[in-house]
Amino acid sequence: MNQGLLQYGCYFETLRENILFADLPNDSLKTLLEISKNQIWPKKTCILDSDHTLHRFYIVISGKIKEYQYEINQNKELIQNILIKNDFFNICTLLKGHASRLFYEVLSSSELIYISMEDMRLWMDENPKIIGPIVNYLVKKTEKLEDRVFDLCSMDTSSRLAKLLIENFNIKTNKIELINGLSNSILAGLIGTTRAVLNRHLQDFKAIGILNIEGGNIEMINLPLLFHKLQVLSEKPPHEKEFLPNLS
Amino acid sequence: MNQGLLQYGCYFETLRENILFADLPNDSLKTLLEISKNQIWPKKTCILDSDHTLHRFYIVISGKIKEYQYEINQNKELIQNILIKNDFFNICTLLKGHASRLFYEVLSSSELIYISMEDMRLWMDENPKIIGPIVNYLVKKTEKLEDRVFDLCSMDTSSRLAKLLIENFNIKTNKIELINGLSNSILAGLIGTTRAVLNRHLQDFKAIGILNIEGGNIEMINLPLLFHKLQVLSEKPPHEKEFLPNLS
DNA sequence: CCTGAGCTGCTACCTGGGTAGCAGCTCAGG
DNA sequence: CCTGAGCTGCTACCCAGGTAGCAGCTCAGG
């Protein structure tokens, strides 16, 4: 692999689609592939040590990977993301150097390419155009996380489940994508609850006629009703603050 | 104010301390001050419209400002940050252009300087060194938010309160800073609960002998005990996952 | 000086969701 | 073919925390 992955056209095509590299010329992608290596992780591979994550930047080519947080004392796990094709991870370590506290577990056999942190940093110095998309990505991520914190504080579990389902519903295909077929405990980890409670609400949605569930497959039956579930949280008196106008 | 705030040395000194501008030469700060204006916001000023936040980038010079999220339907507010000297806000809007969903309320009379978004963007183009610190700031913020999401899912309210107190405790001065003197409802907003529940736990801490509370002032009496409160969450069986080693 | 807004400390009540446990199903591996 | 791991659907129980309401305090403004 002296030439890295340059010979594999499919990798090049995949990078071309990646929002991170959209602005970059083909030559930059080629030099990136020259310093890349590929790897296949079978289902259930767990990346718990910081060795991988401290020294390598990963881009997902195919498969499905769970990015999660876990603390030994509190026996609870929270899933931050389900990573699929064109996602990447470890960008915070790449930019700041210290280890992240995120873990990874492969949900379905995945192919990845990785670049060593040092190589990636050198490459970034030579391809400063990458900064724009990175900043964009970070801003988006920040805003998503802020919303997530707020949701956890202000919405009950069934509303958070409703939101999760809606966010992953594709109107065109009329299907729930990405999270469909995942186990109850993974869905629970995505909205910050336990398997039992999640299942309780799923059964509830099924009983009302919002969803149909069979064999791990969730099918949308009544989307408007699901939206209703999301909105009728509480119709309380509105925000009443005095607004002192701009003084300057 | 044709010359902006250039004449005010104190602003210059303050910018000099700001982590965002640490790497920048004096000249850059001067040109920044030339396009800046200042403003004083009295206590209880509320910035609820996106007009301010959409068109201006703010830097706090003095005072205390609450940065929070609020949704009319759910009558609940979550405080994302207490901003003081050297904090700034609206950087996401600055970088991406769309309005943020954060609101601001002045807790104690504050002085700010602001720069119009267009001017600030032009200035950034001319001072590209600013990008490094911005990326740093975003990465830190992302990681903080990830932790916060996890805390909300995995810790109970009294542990989150303990954590809040510890994070704001200054060992040197032996005092709780920043959040001390704030009302119960603001403290509640910071950890995602309600005033009643927050007060319940505060009284609990007082009864155990961790804190002393009088007249809105919280005094630390037994820090180790507070740490204990934080750690004894649950001592459950450890993470037991199979770790399939790297295959490549 | 009074008055009322806003805060604290507290009680009493209720419920959403966390916990535990189990039967039955599927499905991969031997 | 069987076996067991892992999943689902479900029941029953319990408690942390959300809700409501109130008395008493402080303090700024008239």
Coordinates of C-alpha atoms in Angstrom, one line a residue, chain A:
Chain A
M1 CA 0.0 0.0 0.0
N2 CA 2.9 2.4 -0.7
Q3 CA 0.6 4.3 -3.0
G4 CA -2.2 4.4 -0.4
L5 CA -5.6 3.9 -1.9
L6 CA -5.0 5.8 -5.1
Q7 CA -5.8 2.9 -7.3
Y8 CA -9.3 2.5 -5.9
G9 CA -11.6 4.7 -7.9
C10 CA -14.5 4.0 -5.6
Y11 CA -12.8 5.7 -2.7
F12 CA -12.2 8.7 -4.8
E13 CA -15.8 8.9 -5.8
T14 CA -16.9 8.6 -2.2
L15 CA -14.6 11.4 -1.1
R16 CA -15.9 13.5 -3.9
E17 CA -19.4 13.3 -2.4
N18 CA -18.2 14.1 1.1
I19 CA -19.3 17.6 2.3
L20 CA -15.9 18.0 3.9
F21 CA -14.1 17.8 0.6
A22 CA -16.7 19.4 -1.7
D23 CA -14.6 22.5 -2.3
L24 CA -11.3 20.8 -2.9
P25 CA -9.8 20.1 -6.3
N26 CA -9.3 16.5 -7.5
D27 CA -5.6 16.7 -7.0
S28 CA -6.0 17.4 -3.3
L29 CA -8.2 14.3 -2.9
K30 CA -5.6 12.3 -4.7
T31 CA -2.8 13.4 -2.3
L32 CA -5.2 12.6 0.5
L33 CA -5.8 9.1 -0.8
E34 CA -2.1 8.6 -1.2
I35 CA -1.7 8.8 2.6
S36 CA -4.9 6.9 3.4
K37 CA -5.3 3.2 4.2
N38 CA -8.4 1.2 4.3
Q39 CA -9.8 -1.2 6.9
I40 CA -12.8 -3.5 7.3
W41 CA -14.4 -3.7 10.6
P42 CA -16.8 -6.7 11.2
K43 CA -20.0 -6.4 13.1
K44 CA -19.6 -5.9 16.8
T45 CA -16.1 -4.6 16.6
C46 CA -15.7 -2.2 19.5
I47 CA -13.2 0.7 19.6
L48 CA -12.9 1.4 23.2
D49 CA -9.2 2.4 23.5
S50 CA -8.1 5.9 22.7
D51 CA -5.2 4.5 20.7
H52 CA -7.2 4.3 17.4
T53 CA -9.0 7.5 18.0
L54 CA -6.0 9.4 19.2
H55 CA -3.9 8.6 16.2
R56 CA -6.2 8.2 13.3
F57 CA -8.8 10.2 11.5
Y58 CA -11.5 8.0 10.0
I59 CA -14.0 8.3 7.1
V60 CA -16.8 5.8 6.7
I61 CA -17.2 4.2 3.3
S62 CA -20.0 1.8 4.1
G63 CA -21.7 0.1 7.0
K64 CA -23.2 1.5 10.2
I65 CA -21.3 2.5 13.3
K66 CA -22.6 3.6 16.7
E67 CA -20.8 6.6 18.2
Y68 CA -21.5 6.7 21.9
Q69 CA -20.6 7.9 25.4
Y70 CA -20.3 5.6 28.4
E71 CA -19.2 6.0 31.9
I72 CA -18.3 3.0 34.0
N73 CA -19.7 4.2 37.2
Q74 CA -23.1 5.1 35.8
N75 CA -24.1 2.1 33.8
K76 CA -25.7 4.0 31.1
E77 CA -24.8 4.7 27.5
L78 CA -25.8 7.5 25.3
I79 CA -25.6 7.3 21.6
Q80 CA -24.4 10.5 20.0
N81 CA -24.6 9.4 16.4
I82 CA -25.2 6.6 14.0
L83 CA -22.4 6.9 11.4
I84 CA -22.9 5.8 7.8
K85 CA -21.3 6.4 4.4
N86 CA -19.7 9.9 4.1
D87 CA -19.6 10.4 7.9
F88 CA -16.3 10.8 9.6
F89 CA -15.0 10.8 13.1
N90 CA -12.3 12.1 15.3
I91 CA -12.3 15.6 13.9
C92 CA -12.1 17.1 17.4
T93 CA -9.0 15.1 18.2
L94 CA -7.6 16.1 14.8
L95 CA -8.0 19.7 15.6
K96 CA -7.1 19.8 19.2
G97 CA -4.9 16.8 19.8
H98 CA -6.3 15.4 23.0
A99 CA -8.3 12.1 23.1
S100 CA -12.1 12.2 22.8
R101 CA -14.3 10.5 25.2
L102 CA -16.4 8.8 22.5
F103 CA -16.5 5.1 21.8
Y104 CA -17.4 3.3 18.7
E105 CA -19.1 0.0 18.0
V106 CA -19.8 -1.5 14.5
L107 CA -23.5 -2.3 14.0
S108 CA -23.1 -3.7 10.5
S109 CA -19.9 -4.6 8.9
S110 CA -18.2 -1.4 7.8
E111 CA -15.4 -0.3 5.5
L112 CA -13.4 2.7 6.5
I113 CA -10.4 4.6 5.3
Y114 CA -8.1 6.2 7.8
I115 CA -5.3 8.7 7.8
S116 CA -2.8 9.1 10.5
M117 CA -3.2 12.3 12.5
E118 CA 0.2 13.7 11.6
D119 CA -0.3 13.0 7.9
M120 CA -3.7 14.5 8.0
R121 CA -2.5 17.7 9.7
L122 CA 0.3 18.1 7.2
W123 CA -2.2 17.6 4.4
M124 CA -4.5 20.2 5.9
D125 CA -1.6 22.7 6.0
E126 CA -1.2 22.2 2.3
N127 CA -4.9 22.3 1.6
P128 CA -6.2 25.2 3.7
K129 CA -9.4 25.2 1.7
I130 CA -10.5 22.3 4.0
I131 CA -11.0 24.8 6.9
G132 CA -14.2 26.3 5.6
P133 CA -16.1 23.0 5.5
I134 CA -14.7 22.0 8.9
V135 CA -15.9 25.2 10.5
N136 CA -19.3 24.7 8.8
Y137 CA -19.5 21.2 10.2
L138 CA -18.6 22.3 13.7
V139 CA -21.1 25.1 13.7
K140 CA -23.8 22.7 12.6
K141 CA -22.8 20.2 15.2
T142 CA -22.8 22.8 17.9
E143 CA -26.3 23.9 17.0
K144 CA -27.6 20.4 16.9
L145 CA -26.1 19.6 20.3
E146 CA -27.6 22.8 21.8
D147 CA -31.0 21.7 20.5
R148 CA -30.5 18.2 21.8
V149 CA -29.7 19.5 25.3
F150 CA -32.8 21.6 25.2
D151 CA -35.0 18.7 24.0
L152 CA -33.7 16.5 26.8
C153 CA -34.7 19.1 29.4
S154 CA -38.0 20.2 28.0
M155 CA -39.6 17.3 26.2
D156 CA -40.9 14.0 27.6
T157 CA -39.7 10.7 26.3
S158 CA -42.6 10.0 24.0
S159 CA -42.1 13.4 22.3
R160 CA -38.4 12.7 21.9
L161 CA -39.2 9.4 20.3
A162 CA -41.7 11.1 18.0
K163 CA -39.0 13.6 17.0
L164 CA -36.5 10.9 16.4
L165 CA -38.9 9.0 14.1
I166 CA -39.8 12.2 12.2
E167 CA -36.3 13.2 11.7
N168 CA -35.5 9.8 10.2
F169 CA -38.6 9.6 8.0
N170 CA -38.1 10.0 4.3
I171 CA -41.2 11.3 2.7
K172 CA -40.2 10.3 -0.7
T173 CA -39.6 6.6 0.1
N174 CA -42.3 6.8 2.7
K175 CA -40.0 4.9 5.0
I176 CA -38.1 5.4 8.2
E177 CA -34.4 5.2 7.3
L178 CA -31.1 5.0 9.1
I179 CA -32.6 4.0 12.5
N180 CA -35.0 1.4 11.1
G181 CA -34.0 -2.2 12.0
L182 CA -31.9 -1.1 15.0
S183 CA -32.6 -2.8 18.4
N184 CA -34.8 -1.2 21.0
S185 CA -31.8 -0.6 23.3
I186 CA -30.1 1.4 20.5
L187 CA -33.1 3.5 19.9
A188 CA -33.4 4.1 23.6
G189 CA -29.7 5.1 23.7
L190 CA -30.5 7.7 21.0
I191 CA -33.1 9.5 23.0
G192 CA -31.6 9.0 26.4
T193 CA -33.9 6.5 28.0
T194 CA -34.0 2.7 28.7
R195 CA -35.1 -0.1 26.5
A196 CA -38.2 -0.8 28.6
V197 CA -39.5 2.7 28.5
L198 CA -38.7 3.1 24.8
N199 CA -40.6 -0.1 24.0
R200 CA -43.5 1.1 26.1
H201 CA -43.9 4.2 24.0
L202 CA -43.4 2.3 20.7
Q203 CA -46.2 -0.1 21.7
D204 CA -48.3 3.0 22.6
F205 CA -47.7 4.5 19.1
K206 CA -48.6 1.2 17.6
A207 CA -51.8 1.0 19.6
I208 CA -52.9 4.5 18.6
G209 CA -52.3 3.6 15.0
I210 CA -49.2 5.7 14.3
L211 CA -46.8 2.9 13.5
N212 CA -46.8 -0.7 12.5
I213 CA -44.1 -2.9 14.0
E214 CA -43.1 -6.3 12.9
G215 CA -39.8 -8.1 13.1
G216 CA -37.8 -5.1 14.1
N217 CA -39.2 -3.2 11.1
I218 CA -41.0 0.1 11.9
E219 CA -43.5 1.2 9.3
M220 CA -45.1 4.7 9.3
I221 CA -48.9 4.6 9.1
N222 CA -50.1 7.9 10.3
L223 CA -47.5 10.7 10.1
P224 CA -49.9 13.6 11.0
L225 CA -50.8 11.8 14.2
L226 CA -47.1 11.5 15.0
F227 CA -46.6 15.2 14.4
H228 CA -49.6 15.8 16.7
K229 CA -47.9 13.7 19.4
L230 CA -44.9 16.0 19.1
Q231 CA -46.7 19.2 19.3
V232 CA -49.2 18.6 22.0
L233 CA -46.7 18.7 24.7
S234 CA -48.3 21.4 26.7
E235 CA -50.1 24.5 25.7
K236 CA -49.0 26.8 28.4
P237 CA -49.1 30.6 28.7
P238 CA -46.6 32.2 26.4
H239 CA -43.3 33.8 27.1
E240 CA -44.0 37.1 28.9
K241 CA -40.9 39.2 29.2
E242 CA -40.6 42.9 29.1
F243 CA -38.5 43.9 26.1
L244 CA -36.4 47.0 26.6
P245 CA -35.6 48.3 23.2
N246 CA -32.1 49.0 22.0
L247 CA -30.6 52.0 23.7
S248 CA -27.8 53.1 21.5

